[in-house]
PDB file of C-alpha atoms in Angstrom:
ATOM      1  CA  MET A  19      51.725 186.673 -39.454  1.00 85.00           C
ATOM      2  CA  SER A  20      53.754 189.393 -37.771  1.00 93.00           C
ATOM      3  CA  VAL A  21      54.869 192.989 -38.523  1.00 95.00           C
ATOM      4  CA  ASN A  22      58.645 193.444 -38.625  1.00 97.00           C
ATOM      5  CA  ARG A  23      60.413 196.693 -37.818  1.00 96.00           C
ATOM      6  CA  THR A  24      60.595 197.862 -41.425  1.00 96.00           C
ATOM      7  CA  GLU A  25      56.936 197.393 -41.949  1.00 97.00           C
ATOM      8  CA  LEU A  26      56.170 199.040 -38.553  1.00 96.00           C
ATOM      9  CA  VAL A  27      58.142 202.100 -39.624  1.00 97.00           C
ATOM     10  CA  ALA A  28      56.466 202.420 -42.936  1.00 96.00           C
ATOM     11  CA  ALA A  29      53.080 202.183 -41.457  1.00 96.00           C
ATOM     12  CA  VAL A  30      53.861 204.826 -38.773  1.00 96.00           C
ATOM     13  CA  ALA A  31      55.220 207.067 -41.483  1.00 96.00           C
ATOM     14  CA  GLU A  32      52.171 206.738 -43.555  1.00 95.00           C
ATOM     15  CA  ARG A  33      49.668 207.346 -40.816  1.00 96.00           C
ATOM     16  CA  SER A  34      51.551 210.262 -39.139  1.00 95.00           C
ATOM     17  CA  SER A  35      52.722 212.176 -42.209  1.00 91.00           C
ATOM     18  CA  LEU A  36      56.410 211.650 -41.148  1.00 95.00           C
ATOM     19  CA  THR A  37      59.128 210.389 -43.414  1.00 96.00           C
ATOM     20  CA  LYS A  38      60.378 206.905 -42.879  1.00 97.00           C
ATOM     21  CA  THR A  39      63.683 208.221 -41.383  1.00 97.00           C
ATOM     22  CA  GLN A  40      61.651 210.289 -38.921  1.00 97.00           C
ATOM     23  CA  ALA A  41      59.276 207.465 -37.966  1.00 97.00           C
ATOM     24  CA  ASP A  42      62.395 205.204 -37.405  1.00 97.00           C
ATOM     25  CA  ALA A  43      64.052 207.860 -35.318  1.00 97.00           C
ATOM     26  CA  ALA A  44      60.727 208.047 -33.258  1.00 96.00           C
ATOM     27  CA  LEU A  45      60.719 204.248 -32.763  1.00 96.00           C
ATOM     28  CA  SER A  46      64.316 204.215 -31.747  1.00 97.00           C
ATOM     29  CA  ALA A  47      63.644 206.878 -29.241  1.00 97.00           C
ATOM     30  CA  LEU A  48      60.705 205.055 -27.872  1.00 95.00           C
ATOM     31  CA  GLN A  49      62.929 201.991 -27.513  1.00 96.00           C
ATOM     32  CA  GLU A  50      65.624 204.011 -25.671  1.00 97.00           C
ATOM     33  CA  VAL A  51      63.088 205.456 -23.262  1.00 96.00           C
ATOM     34  CA  LEU A  52      61.706 202.004 -22.496  1.00 95.00           C
ATOM     35  CA  VAL A  53      65.054 200.480 -21.893  1.00 96.00           C
ATOM     36  CA  ASP A  54      66.373 203.486 -19.790  1.00 97.00           C
ATOM     37  CA  SER A  55      63.094 203.586 -17.713  1.00 96.00           C
ATOM     38  CA  LEU A  56      62.937 199.843 -17.073  1.00 96.00           C
ATOM     39  CA  GLY A  57      66.680 199.760 -16.312  1.00 94.00           C
ATOM     40  CA  LYS A  58      65.959 202.242 -13.440  1.00 95.00           C
ATOM     41  CA  GLY A  59      62.988 200.264 -12.239  1.00 94.00           C
ATOM     42  CA  GLU A  60      60.329 202.730 -13.531  1.00 96.00           C
ATOM     43  CA  ALA A  61      57.177 201.564 -15.161  1.00 96.00           C
ATOM     44  CA  VAL A  62      56.064 202.886 -18.583  1.00 96.00           C
ATOM     45  CA  LYS A  63      52.357 203.342 -19.171  1.00 96.00           C
ATOM     46  CA  VAL A  64      50.718 204.395 -22.298  1.00 94.00           C
ATOM     47  CA  THR A  65      47.126 204.807 -21.268  1.00 94.00           C
ATOM     48  CA  GLY A  66      44.761 202.593 -23.326  1.00 92.00           C
ATOM     49  CA  LEU A  67      47.581 200.763 -25.187  1.00 94.00           C
ATOM     50  CA  LEU A  68      49.926 199.109 -22.670  1.00 95.00           C
ATOM     51  CA  SER A  69      52.002 199.145 -19.505  1.00 96.00           C
ATOM     52  CA  VAL A  70      55.511 197.829 -19.188  1.00 96.00           C
ATOM     53  CA  GLU A  71      57.194 197.225 -15.759  1.00 97.00           C
ATOM     54  CA  ARG A  72      60.265 195.515 -14.389  1.00 96.00           C
ATOM     55  CA  VAL A  73      59.498 192.601 -11.983  1.00 96.00           C
ATOM     56  CA  GLU A  74      61.665 190.817  -9.535  1.00 95.00           C
ATOM     57  CA  ARG A  75      62.177 187.071  -9.879  1.00 95.00           C
ATOM     58  CA  ALA A  76      63.039 185.141  -6.753  1.00 96.00           C
ATOM     59  CA  ALA A  77      66.037 182.788  -6.642  1.00 97.00           C
ATOM     60  CA  ARG A  78      64.868 179.224  -7.449  1.00 96.00           C
ATOM     61  CA  THR A  79      65.998 175.654  -7.998  1.00 96.00           C
ATOM     62  CA  GLY A  80      65.940 174.456 -11.641  1.00 96.00           C
ATOM     63  CA  ARG A  81      67.003 171.378 -13.453  1.00 95.00           C
ATOM     64  CA  ASN A  82      69.523 170.843 -16.282  1.00 94.00           C
ATOM     65  CA  PRO A  83      67.353 169.270 -19.109  1.00 94.00           C
ATOM     66  CA  ARG A  84      70.355 167.305 -20.503  1.00 95.00           C
ATOM     67  CA  THR A  85      71.629 165.877 -17.245  1.00 95.00           C
ATOM     68  CA  GLY A  86      68.789 166.148 -14.943  1.00 93.00           C
ATOM     69  CA  GLU A  87      71.045 167.816 -12.383  1.00 96.00           C
ATOM     70  CA  GLU A  88      69.599 170.426 -10.052  1.00 96.00           C
ATOM     71  CA  ILE A  89      70.890 173.966 -10.427  1.00 95.00           C
ATOM     72  CA  GLN A  90      70.471 177.152  -8.557  1.00 96.00           C
ATOM     73  CA  ILE A  91      69.033 179.997 -10.603  1.00 96.00           C
ATOM     74  CA  PRO A  92      69.951 183.331  -9.017  1.00 96.00           C
ATOM     75  CA  ALA A  93      67.274 186.093  -8.396  1.00 96.00           C
ATOM     76  CA  GLY A  94      66.997 188.573 -11.108  1.00 96.00           C
ATOM     77  CA  TYR A  95      64.449 190.699 -13.023  1.00 95.00           C
ATOM     78  CA  GLY A  96      61.937 190.123 -15.812  1.00 95.00           C
ATOM     79  CA  VAL A  97      59.583 192.350 -17.845  1.00 96.00           C
ATOM     80  CA  LYS A  98      55.806 192.289 -17.479  1.00 97.00           C
ATOM     81  CA  ILE A  99      53.731 193.739 -20.276  1.00 96.00           C
ATOM     82  CA  SER A 100      49.995 194.354 -19.845  1.00 96.00           C
ATOM     83  CA  ALA A 101      47.529 195.258 -22.567  1.00 96.00           C
ATOM     84  CA  GLY A 102      45.413 198.384 -22.193  1.00 95.00           C
ATOM     85  CA  SER A 103      41.836 198.712 -23.006  1.00 94.00           C
ATOM     86  CA  ALA A 104      42.095 199.754 -26.555  1.00 94.00           C
ATOM     87  CA  LEU A 105      44.515 196.926 -27.307  1.00 93.00           C
ATOM     88  CA  LYS A 106      42.222 194.451 -25.534  1.00 94.00           C
ATOM     89  CA  LYS A 107      39.137 195.737 -27.553  1.00 94.00           C
ATOM     90  CA  ALA A 108      41.064 195.388 -30.905  1.00 92.00           C
ATOM     91  CA  VAL A 109      42.083 191.774 -30.106  1.00 92.00           C
ATOM     92  CA  ALA A 110      38.579 190.806 -29.019  1.00 93.00           C
ATOM     93  CA  LYS A 111      37.024 191.720 -32.403  1.00 84.00           C
TER      94      LYS A 111
END
């Protein structure tokens, strides 16, 4: 089971006394801040909840699953998300 964006917006609106439109705008703003910050190489940390950072991936050799042919995968970036203490406690229950 998972929560989609519409359900998340409704839950945030209910718990924060915001309208759904305001909650959706806040969620969109959070998304923009994450994308902009990670794009610049800056980590985003919400104490107790999570931290998100951009990590470098080294160039490596891979294999085409259809042909078995070796291919070179260029270096790039990925995203690392770490759970904070409050999130870890919630999951442990």
